[in-house]
Coordinates of N, CA, C and O in Angstrom, one line a residue:
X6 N -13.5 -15.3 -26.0 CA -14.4 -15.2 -27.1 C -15.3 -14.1 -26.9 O -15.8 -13.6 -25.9
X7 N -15.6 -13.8 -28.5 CA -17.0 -12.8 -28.0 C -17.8 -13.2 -27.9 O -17.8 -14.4 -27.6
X8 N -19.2 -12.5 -27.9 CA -20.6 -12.5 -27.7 C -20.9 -13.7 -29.3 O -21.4 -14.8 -29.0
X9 N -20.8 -13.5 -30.1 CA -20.6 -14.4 -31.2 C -19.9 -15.5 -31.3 O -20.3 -16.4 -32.0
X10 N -18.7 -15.7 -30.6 CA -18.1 -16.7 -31.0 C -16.6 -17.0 -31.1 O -16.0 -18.1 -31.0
X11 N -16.2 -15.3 -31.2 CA -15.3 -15.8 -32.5 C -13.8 -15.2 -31.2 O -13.9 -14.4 -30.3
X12 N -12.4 -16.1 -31.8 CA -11.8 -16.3 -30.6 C -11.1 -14.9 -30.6 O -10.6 -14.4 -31.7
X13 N -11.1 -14.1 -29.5 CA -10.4 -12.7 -29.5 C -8.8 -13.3 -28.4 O -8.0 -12.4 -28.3
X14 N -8.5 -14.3 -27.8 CA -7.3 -14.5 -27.6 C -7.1 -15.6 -27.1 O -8.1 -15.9 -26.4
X15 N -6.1 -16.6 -27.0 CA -5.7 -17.8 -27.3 C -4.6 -17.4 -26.6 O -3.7 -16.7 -27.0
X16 N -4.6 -18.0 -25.3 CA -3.4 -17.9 -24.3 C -2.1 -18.6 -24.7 O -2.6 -19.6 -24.1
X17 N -1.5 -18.8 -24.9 CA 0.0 -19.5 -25.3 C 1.1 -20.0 -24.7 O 2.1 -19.4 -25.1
X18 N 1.4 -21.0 -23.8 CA 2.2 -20.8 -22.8 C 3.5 -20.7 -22.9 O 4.3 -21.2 -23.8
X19 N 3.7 -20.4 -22.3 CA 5.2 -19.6 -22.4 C 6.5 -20.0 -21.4 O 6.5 -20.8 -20.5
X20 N 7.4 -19.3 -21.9 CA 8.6 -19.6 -21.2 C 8.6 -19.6 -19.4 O 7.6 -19.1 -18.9
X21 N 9.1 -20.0 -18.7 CA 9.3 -19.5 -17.6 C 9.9 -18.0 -17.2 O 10.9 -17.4 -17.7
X22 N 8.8 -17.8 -16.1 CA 8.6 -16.3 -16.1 C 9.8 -15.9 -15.0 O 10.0 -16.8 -14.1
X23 N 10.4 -14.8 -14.9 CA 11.3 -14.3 -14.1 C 10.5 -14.2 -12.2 O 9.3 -14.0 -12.2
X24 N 10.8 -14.3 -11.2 CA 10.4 -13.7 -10.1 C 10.8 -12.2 -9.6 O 12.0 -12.4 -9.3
X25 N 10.6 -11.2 -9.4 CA 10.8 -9.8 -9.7 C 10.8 -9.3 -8.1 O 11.6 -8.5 -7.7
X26 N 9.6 -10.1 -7.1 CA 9.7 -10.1 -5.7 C 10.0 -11.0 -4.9 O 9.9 -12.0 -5.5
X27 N 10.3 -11.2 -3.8 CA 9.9 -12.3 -3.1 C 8.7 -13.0 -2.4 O 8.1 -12.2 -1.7
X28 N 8.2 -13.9 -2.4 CA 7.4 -14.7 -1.6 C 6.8 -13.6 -0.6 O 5.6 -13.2 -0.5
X29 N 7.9 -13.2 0.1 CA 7.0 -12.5 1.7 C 6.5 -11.1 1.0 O 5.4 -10.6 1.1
X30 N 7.7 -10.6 0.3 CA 7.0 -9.3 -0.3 C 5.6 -9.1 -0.7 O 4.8 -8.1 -0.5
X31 N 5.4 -10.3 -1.5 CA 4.4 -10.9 -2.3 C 3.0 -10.6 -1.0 O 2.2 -9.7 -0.8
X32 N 3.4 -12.0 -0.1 CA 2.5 -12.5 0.9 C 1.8 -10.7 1.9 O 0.7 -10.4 2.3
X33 N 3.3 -9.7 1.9 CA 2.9 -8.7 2.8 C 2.3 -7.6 2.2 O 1.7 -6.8 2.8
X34 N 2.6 -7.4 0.4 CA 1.7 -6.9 0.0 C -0.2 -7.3 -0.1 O -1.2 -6.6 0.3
X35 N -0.1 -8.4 -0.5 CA -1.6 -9.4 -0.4 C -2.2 -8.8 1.0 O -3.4 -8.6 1.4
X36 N -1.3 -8.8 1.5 CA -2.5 -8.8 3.4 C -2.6 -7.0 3.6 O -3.3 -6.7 4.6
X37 N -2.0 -5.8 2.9 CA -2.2 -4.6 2.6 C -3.3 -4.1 1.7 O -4.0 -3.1 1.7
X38 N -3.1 -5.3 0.7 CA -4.6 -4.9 -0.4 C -5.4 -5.7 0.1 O -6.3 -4.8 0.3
X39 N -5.8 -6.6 0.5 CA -6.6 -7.4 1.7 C -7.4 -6.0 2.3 O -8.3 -5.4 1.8
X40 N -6.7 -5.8 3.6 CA -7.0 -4.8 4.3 C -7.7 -3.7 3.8 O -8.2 -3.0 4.7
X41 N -7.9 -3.2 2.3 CA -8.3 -1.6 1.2 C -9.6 -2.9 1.2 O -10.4 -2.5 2.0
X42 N -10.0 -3.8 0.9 CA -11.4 -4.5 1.0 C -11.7 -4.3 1.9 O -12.9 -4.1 1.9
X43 N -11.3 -4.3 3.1 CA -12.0 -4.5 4.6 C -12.1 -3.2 5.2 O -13.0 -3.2 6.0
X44 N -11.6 -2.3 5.1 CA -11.6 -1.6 6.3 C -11.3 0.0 5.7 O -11.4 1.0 6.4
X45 N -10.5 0.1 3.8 CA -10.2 0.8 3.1 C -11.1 1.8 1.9 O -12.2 2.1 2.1
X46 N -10.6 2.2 0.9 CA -11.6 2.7 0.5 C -12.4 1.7 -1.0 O -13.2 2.0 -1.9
X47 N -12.0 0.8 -0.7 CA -12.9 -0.4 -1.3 C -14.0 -1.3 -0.8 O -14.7 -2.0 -1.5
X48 N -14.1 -1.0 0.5 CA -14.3 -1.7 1.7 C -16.1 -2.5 0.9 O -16.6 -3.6 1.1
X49 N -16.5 -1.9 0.5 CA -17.7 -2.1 -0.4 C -17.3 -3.6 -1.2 O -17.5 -4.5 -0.4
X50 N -16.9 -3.8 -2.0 CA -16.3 -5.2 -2.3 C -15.7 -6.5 -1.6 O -15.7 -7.6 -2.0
X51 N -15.2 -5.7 0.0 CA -15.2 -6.5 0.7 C -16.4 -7.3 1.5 O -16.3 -8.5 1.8
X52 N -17.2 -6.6 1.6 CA -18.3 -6.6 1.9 C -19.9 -7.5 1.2 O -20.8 -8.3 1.7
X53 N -19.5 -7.0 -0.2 CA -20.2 -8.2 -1.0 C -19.5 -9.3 -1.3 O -20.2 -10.3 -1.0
X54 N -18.7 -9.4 -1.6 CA -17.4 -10.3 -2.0 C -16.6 -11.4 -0.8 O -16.0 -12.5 -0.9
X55 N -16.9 -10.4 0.4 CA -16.4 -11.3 1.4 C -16.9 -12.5 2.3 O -16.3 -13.0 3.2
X56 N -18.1 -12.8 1.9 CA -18.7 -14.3 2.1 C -18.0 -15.4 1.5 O -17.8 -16.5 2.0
X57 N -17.7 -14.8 -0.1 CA -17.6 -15.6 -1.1 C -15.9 -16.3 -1.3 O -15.7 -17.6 -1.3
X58 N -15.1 -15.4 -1.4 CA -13.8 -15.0 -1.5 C -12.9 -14.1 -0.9 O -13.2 -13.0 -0.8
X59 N -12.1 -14.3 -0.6 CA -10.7 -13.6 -0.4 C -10.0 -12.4 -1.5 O -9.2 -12.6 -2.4
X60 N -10.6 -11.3 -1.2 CA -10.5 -10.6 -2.2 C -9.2 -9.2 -1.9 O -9.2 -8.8 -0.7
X61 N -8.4 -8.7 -2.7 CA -7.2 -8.0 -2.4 C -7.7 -6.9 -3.6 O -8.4 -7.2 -4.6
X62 N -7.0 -5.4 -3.4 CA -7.0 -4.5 -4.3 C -7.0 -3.8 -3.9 O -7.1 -3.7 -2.7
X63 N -6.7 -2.3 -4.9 CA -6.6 -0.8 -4.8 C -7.4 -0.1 -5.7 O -7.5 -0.5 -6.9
X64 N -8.0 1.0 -5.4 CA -8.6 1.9 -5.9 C -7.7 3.0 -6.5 O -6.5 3.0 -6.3
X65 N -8.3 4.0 -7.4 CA -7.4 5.2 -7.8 C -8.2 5.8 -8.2 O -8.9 5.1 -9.0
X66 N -8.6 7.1 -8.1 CA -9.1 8.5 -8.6 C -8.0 9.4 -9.0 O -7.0 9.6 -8.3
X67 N -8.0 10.0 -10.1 CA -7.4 11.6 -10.6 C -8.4 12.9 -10.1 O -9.6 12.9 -9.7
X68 N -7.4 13.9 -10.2 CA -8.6 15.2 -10.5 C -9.8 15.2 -10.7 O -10.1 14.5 -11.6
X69 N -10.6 15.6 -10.1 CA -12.1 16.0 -10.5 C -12.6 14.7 -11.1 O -13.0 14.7 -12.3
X70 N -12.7 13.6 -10.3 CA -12.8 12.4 -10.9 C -12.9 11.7 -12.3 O -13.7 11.0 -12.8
X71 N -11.5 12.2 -12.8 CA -11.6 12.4 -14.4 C -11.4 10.8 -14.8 O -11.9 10.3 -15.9
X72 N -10.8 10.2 -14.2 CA -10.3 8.5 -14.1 C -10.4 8.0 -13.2 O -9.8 8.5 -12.3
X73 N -11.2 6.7 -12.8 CA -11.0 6.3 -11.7 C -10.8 4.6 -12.4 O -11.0 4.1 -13.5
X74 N -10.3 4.1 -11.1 CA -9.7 2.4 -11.6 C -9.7 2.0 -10.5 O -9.5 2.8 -9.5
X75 N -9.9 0.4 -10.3 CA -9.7 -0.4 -9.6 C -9.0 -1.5 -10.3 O -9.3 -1.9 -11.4
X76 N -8.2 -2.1 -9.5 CA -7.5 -3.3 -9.8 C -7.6 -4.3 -8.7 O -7.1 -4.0 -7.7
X77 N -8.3 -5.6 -8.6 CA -8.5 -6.1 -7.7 C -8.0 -7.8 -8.2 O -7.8 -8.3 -9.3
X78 N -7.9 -8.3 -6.8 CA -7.4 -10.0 -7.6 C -8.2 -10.6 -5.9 O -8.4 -10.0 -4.8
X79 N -8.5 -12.3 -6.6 CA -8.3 -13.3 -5.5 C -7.1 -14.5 -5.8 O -6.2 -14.3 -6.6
X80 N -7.2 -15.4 -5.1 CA -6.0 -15.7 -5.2 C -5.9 -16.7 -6.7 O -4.9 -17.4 -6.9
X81 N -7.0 -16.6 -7.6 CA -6.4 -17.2 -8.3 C -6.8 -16.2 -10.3 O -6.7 -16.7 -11.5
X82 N -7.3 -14.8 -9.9 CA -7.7 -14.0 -11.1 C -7.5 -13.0 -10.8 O -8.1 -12.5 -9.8
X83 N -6.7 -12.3 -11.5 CA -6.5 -10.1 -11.1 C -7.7 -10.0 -12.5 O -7.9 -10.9 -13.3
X84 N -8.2 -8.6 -12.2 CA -8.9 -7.7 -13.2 C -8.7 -6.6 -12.8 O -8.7 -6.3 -11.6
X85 N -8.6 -5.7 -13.8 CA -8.9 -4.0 -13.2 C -10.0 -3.5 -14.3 O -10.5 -4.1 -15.2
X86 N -10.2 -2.6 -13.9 CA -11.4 -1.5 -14.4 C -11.4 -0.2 -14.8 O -11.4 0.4 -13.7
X87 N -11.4 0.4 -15.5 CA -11.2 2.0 -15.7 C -12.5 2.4 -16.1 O -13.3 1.8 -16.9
X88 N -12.7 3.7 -15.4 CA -13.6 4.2 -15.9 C -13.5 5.6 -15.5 O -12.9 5.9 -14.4
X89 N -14.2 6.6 -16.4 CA -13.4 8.1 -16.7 C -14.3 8.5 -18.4 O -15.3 8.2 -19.0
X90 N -12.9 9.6 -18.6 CA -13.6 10.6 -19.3 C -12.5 10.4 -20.4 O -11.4 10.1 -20.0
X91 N -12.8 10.6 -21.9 CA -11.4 10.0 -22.8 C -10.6 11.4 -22.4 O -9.4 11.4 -22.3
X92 N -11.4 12.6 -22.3 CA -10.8 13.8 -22.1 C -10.4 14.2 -20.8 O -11.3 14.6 -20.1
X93 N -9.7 14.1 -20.4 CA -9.4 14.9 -18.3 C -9.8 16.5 -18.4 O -10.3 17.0 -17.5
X94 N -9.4 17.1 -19.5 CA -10.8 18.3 -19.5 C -11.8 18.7 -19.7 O -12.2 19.8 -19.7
X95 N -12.6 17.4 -19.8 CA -14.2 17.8 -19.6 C -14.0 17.1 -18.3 O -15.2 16.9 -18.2
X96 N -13.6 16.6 -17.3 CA -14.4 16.9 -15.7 C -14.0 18.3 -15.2 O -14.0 18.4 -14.0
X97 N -13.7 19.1 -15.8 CA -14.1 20.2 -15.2 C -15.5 20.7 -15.6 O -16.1 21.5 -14.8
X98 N -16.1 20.3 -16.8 CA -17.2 21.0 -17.3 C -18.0 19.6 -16.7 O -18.8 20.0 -15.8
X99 N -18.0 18.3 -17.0 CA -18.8 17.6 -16.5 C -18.3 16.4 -15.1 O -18.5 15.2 -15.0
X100 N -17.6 17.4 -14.2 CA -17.4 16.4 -13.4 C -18.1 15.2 -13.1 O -19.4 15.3 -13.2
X101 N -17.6 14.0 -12.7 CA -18.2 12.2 -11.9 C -18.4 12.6 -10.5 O -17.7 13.2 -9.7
X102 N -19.6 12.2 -10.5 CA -20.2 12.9 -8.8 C -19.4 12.0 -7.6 O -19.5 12.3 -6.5
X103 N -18.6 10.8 -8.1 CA -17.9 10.5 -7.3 C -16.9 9.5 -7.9 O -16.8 9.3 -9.1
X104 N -16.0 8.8 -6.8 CA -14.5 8.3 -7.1 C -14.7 6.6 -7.3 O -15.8 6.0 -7.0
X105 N -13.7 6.1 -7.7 CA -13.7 4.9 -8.4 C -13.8 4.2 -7.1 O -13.7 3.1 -7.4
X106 N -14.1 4.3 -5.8 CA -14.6 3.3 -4.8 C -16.1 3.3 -5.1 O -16.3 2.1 -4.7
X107 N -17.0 3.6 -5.4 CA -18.5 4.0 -5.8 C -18.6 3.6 -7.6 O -19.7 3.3 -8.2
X108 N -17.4 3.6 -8.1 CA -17.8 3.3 -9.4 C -16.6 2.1 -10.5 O -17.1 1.3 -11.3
X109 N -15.8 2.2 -10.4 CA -14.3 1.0 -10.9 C -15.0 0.0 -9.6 O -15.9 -1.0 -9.7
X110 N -14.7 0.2 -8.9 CA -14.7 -0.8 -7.7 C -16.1 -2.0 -7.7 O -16.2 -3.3 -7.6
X111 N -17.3 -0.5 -7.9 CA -18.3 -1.6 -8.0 C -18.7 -2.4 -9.4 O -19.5 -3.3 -9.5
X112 N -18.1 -1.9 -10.3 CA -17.9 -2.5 -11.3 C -17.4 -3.9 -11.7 O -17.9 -4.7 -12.6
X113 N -16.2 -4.1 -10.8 CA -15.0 -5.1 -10.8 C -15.6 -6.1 -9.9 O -15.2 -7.3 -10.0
X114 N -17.0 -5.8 -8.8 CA -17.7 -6.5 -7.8 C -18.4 -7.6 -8.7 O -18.4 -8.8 -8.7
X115 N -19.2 -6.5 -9.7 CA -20.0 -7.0 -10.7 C -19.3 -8.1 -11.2 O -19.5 -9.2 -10.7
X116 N -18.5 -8.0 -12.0 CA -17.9 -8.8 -12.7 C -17.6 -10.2 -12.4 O -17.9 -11.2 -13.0
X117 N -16.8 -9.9 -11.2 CA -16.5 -10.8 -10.2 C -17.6 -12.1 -9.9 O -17.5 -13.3 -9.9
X118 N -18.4 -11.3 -9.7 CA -19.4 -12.4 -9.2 C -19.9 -13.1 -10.3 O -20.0 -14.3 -10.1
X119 N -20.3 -12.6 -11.8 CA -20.9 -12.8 -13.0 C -20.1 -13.9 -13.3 O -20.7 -14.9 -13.8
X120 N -18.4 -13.9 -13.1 CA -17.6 -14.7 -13.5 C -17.7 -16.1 -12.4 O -17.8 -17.2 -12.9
X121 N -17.8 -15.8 -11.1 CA -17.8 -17.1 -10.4 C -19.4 -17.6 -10.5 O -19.9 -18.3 -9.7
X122 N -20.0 -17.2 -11.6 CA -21.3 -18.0 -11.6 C -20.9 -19.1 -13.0 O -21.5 -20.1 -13.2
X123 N -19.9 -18.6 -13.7 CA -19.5 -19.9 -14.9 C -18.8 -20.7 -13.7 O -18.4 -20.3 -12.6
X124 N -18.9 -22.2 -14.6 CA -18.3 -23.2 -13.6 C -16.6 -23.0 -14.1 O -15.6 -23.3 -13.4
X125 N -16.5 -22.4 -15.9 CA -15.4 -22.7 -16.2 C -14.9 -21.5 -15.4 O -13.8 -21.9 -15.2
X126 N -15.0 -20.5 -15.0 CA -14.1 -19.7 -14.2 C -14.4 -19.6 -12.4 O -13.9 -18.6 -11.7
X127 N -15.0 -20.4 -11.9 CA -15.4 -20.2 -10.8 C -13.7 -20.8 -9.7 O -13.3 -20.1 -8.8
X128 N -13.3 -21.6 -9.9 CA -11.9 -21.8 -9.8 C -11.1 -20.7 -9.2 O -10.7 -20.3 -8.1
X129 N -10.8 -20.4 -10.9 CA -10.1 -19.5 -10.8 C -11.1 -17.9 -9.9 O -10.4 -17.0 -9.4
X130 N -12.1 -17.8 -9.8 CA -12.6 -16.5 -9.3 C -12.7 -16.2 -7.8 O -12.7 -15.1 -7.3
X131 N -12.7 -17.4 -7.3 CA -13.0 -17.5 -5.7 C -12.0 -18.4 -5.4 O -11.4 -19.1 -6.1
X132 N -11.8 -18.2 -3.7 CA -10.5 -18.7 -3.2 C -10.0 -18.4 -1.6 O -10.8 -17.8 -0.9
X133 N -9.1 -18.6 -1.1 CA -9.0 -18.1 0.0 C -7.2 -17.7 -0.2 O -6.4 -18.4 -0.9
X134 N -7.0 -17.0 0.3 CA -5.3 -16.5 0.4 C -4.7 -17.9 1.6 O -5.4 -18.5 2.4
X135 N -3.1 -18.1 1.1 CA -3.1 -18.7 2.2 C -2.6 -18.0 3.4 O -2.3 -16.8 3.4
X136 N -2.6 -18.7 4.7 CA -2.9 -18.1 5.9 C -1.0 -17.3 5.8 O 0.0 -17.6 5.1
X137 N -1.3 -16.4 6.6 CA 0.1 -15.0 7.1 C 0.8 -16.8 7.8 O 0.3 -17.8 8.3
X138 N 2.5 -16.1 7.3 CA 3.2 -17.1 8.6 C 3.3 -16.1 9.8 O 3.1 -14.9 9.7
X139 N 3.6 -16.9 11.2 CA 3.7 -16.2 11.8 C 4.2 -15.1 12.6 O 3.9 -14.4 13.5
X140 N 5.8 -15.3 11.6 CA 6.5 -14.1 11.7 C 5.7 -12.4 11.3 O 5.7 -11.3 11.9
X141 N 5.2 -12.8 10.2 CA 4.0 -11.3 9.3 C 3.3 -11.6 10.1 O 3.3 -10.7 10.8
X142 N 2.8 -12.2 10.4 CA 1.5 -11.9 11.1 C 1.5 -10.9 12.4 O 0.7 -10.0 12.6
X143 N 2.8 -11.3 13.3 CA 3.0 -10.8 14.1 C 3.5 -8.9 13.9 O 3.2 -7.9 14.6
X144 N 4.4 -9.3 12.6 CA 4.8 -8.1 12.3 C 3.2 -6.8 11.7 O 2.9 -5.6 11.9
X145 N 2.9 -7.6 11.2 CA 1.3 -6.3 11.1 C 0.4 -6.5 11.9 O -0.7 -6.1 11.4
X146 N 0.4 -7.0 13.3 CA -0.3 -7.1 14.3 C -0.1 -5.7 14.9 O 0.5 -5.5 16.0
X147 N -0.7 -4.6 14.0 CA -0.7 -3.0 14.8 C -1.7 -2.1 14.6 O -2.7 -2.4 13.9
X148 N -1.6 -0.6 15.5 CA -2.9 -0.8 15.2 C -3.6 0.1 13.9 O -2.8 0.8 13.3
X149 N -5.0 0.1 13.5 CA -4.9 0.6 12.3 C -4.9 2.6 12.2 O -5.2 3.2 11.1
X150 N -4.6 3.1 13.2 CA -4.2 4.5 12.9 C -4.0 4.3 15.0 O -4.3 3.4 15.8
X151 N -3.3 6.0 15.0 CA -2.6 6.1 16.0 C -4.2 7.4 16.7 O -4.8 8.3 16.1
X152 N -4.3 6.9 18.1 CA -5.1 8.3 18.5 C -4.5 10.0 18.5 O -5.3 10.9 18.7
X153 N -3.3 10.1 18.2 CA -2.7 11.2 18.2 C -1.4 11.1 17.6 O -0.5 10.5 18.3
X154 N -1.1 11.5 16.6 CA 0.4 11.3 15.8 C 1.4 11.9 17.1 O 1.3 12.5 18.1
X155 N 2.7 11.2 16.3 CA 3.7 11.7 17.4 C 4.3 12.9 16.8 O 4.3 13.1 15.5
X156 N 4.8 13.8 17.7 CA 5.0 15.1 17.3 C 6.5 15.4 17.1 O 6.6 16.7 17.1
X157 N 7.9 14.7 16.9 CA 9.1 14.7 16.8 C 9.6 15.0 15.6 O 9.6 14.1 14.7
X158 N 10.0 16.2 15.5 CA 10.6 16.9 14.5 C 12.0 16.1 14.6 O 12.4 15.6 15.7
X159 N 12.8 16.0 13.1 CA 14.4 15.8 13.0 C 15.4 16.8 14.4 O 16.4 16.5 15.1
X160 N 14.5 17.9 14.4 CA 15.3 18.8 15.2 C 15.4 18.7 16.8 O 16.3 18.9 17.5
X161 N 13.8 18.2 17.1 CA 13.4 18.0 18.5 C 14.7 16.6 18.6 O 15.5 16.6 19.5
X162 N 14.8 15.4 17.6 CA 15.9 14.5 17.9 C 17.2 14.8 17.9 O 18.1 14.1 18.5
X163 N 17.6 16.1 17.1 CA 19.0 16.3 17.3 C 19.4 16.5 18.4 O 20.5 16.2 18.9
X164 N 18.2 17.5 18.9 CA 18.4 18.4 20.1 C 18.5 17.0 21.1 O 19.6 16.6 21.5
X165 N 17.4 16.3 21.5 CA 17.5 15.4 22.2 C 18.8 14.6 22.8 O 19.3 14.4 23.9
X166 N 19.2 14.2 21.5 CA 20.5 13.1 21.2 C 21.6 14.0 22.2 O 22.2 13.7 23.2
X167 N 21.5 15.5 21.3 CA 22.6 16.2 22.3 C 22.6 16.4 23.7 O 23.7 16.4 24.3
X168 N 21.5 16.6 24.2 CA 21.0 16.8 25.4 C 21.0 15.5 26.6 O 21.2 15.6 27.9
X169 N 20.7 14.3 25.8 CA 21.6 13.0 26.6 C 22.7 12.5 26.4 O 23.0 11.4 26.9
X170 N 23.6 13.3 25.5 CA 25.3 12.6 25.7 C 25.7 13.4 26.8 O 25.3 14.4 27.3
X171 N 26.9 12.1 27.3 CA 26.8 13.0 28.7 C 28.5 12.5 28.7 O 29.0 11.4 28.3
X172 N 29.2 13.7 29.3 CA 30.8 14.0 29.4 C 31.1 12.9 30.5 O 30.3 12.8 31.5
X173 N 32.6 11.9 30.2 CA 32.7 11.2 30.9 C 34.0 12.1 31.8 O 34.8 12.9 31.4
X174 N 33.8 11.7 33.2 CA 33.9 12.4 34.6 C 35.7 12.4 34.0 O 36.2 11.3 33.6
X175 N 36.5 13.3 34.1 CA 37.7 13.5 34.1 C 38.6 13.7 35.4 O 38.5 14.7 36.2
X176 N 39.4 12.6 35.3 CA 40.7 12.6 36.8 C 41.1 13.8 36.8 O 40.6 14.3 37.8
X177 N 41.5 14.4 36.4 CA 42.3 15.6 36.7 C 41.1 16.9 36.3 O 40.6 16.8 35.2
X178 N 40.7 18.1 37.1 CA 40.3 19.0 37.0 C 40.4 19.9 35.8 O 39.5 20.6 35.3
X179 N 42.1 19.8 35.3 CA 42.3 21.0 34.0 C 42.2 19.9 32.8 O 42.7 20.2 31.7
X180 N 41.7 18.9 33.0 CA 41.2 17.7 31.6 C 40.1 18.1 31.5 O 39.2 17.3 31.7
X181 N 39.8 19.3 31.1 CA 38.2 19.1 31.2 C 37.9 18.7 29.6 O 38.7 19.1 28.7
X182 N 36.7 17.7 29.1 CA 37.0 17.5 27.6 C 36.5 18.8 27.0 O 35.7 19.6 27.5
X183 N 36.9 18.9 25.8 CA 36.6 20.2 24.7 C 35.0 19.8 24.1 O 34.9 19.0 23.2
X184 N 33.6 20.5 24.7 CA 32.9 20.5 23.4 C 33.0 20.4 22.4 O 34.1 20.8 22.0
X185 N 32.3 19.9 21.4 CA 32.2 19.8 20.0 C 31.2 21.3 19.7 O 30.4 21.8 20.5
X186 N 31.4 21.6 18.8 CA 31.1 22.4 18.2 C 29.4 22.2 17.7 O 29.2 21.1 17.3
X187 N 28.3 23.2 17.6 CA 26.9 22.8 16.7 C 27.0 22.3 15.6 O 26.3 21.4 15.3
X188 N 28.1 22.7 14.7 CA 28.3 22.0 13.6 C 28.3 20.6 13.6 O 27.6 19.8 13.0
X189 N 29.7 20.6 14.6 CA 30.4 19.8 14.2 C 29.2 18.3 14.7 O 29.2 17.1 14.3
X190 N 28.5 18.8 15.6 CA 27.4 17.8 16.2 C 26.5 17.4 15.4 O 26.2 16.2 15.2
X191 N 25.7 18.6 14.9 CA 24.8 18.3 13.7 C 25.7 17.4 12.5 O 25.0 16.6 11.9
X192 N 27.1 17.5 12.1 CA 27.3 16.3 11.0 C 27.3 15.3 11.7 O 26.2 14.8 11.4
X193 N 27.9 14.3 12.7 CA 28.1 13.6 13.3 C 26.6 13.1 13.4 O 26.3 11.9 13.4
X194 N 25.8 13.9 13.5 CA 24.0 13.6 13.8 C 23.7 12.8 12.3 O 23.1 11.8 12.2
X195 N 24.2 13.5 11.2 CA 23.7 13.3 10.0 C 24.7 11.8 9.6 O 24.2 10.8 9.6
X196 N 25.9 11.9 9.3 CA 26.2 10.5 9.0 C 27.0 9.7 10.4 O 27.3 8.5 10.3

């Protein structure tokens, strides 16, 4: 309803809905948008929000912060937020002094909370995810960046791979086996 009254949509229920992912997909995406509240570039919503609820989402900025959005859910309400310019060429003339974590994001906080102060949506607004099994759990038990990337080019492994096959010892002296060719090693590398 609006501000007045009057009904702007009447949910309808509907057929049964297709499943498109599975369960764990589901569960391993949730503990990735999870993580953009805690520790990501939302981390600000996690923060207010995380006393209250269990909160998951992603941020997005364009160019010159011409659009920014957040899309955020708990476990039992998604909302997103846009906010931007109708035009993407005026942030060049009037760029947004910053990105939809500072501005969608805290928006969607707002909301959030405004909603879990009705009783009819508090329900649905706050919540806890259920707990990781502990197969995922185990599997994103890593850490959250590396102190130094690893430096292995496709090439440094070709080379490698070639550099530990090793010729098996031949009985007779004039058996010696025939090399393979660079070619012929690099396809064999590839399929």
């Amino acid at each position: 309803e609006d501000s007045e009254g009057n009904l702007l949509f009447d949910r309808q229920p509907t057929e049964a809905s297709e499943q498109v992912i599975s369960e764990r997909t589901a569960t391993i995406m949730t503990e990735m948008m999870k993580n953009v509240t805690i520790n990501g570039t939302a981390h600000a919503v996690g923060q207010r929000m995380g006393g209250i609820t269990e909160v998951a989402g992603k941020t997005g900025t364009t160019q010159n912060n011409a659009d920014g959005w957040f899309v955020g859910y708990t476990p039992g309400l998604i909302t997103g937020v846009w906010v931007g310019l109708e035009n993407p060429a005026f942030a060049s003339v009037y760029p947004l002094p910053f990105g939809a974590s500072r501005s969608a994001a805290a928006l969607w906080t707002d909301f959030m909370l405004s909603a879990g102060k009705s009783e009819q949506s508090q329900s649905n607004s706050f919540g806890r995810f259920n707990a990781l099994p502990p197969d995922i759990n185990d599997m994103l038990d890593c850490p959250d960046y590396l102190p130094e990337l690893p430096r292995v080019s496709w090439f440094d492994k070709l080379f490698e791979r070639l550099s530990t096959q090793k010729e098996e010892p031949s009985d007779s002296i004039e058996e010696k086996p025939r090399r393979r060719s660079l070619f012929r090693r690099i396809l064999d590398e590839i399929f």
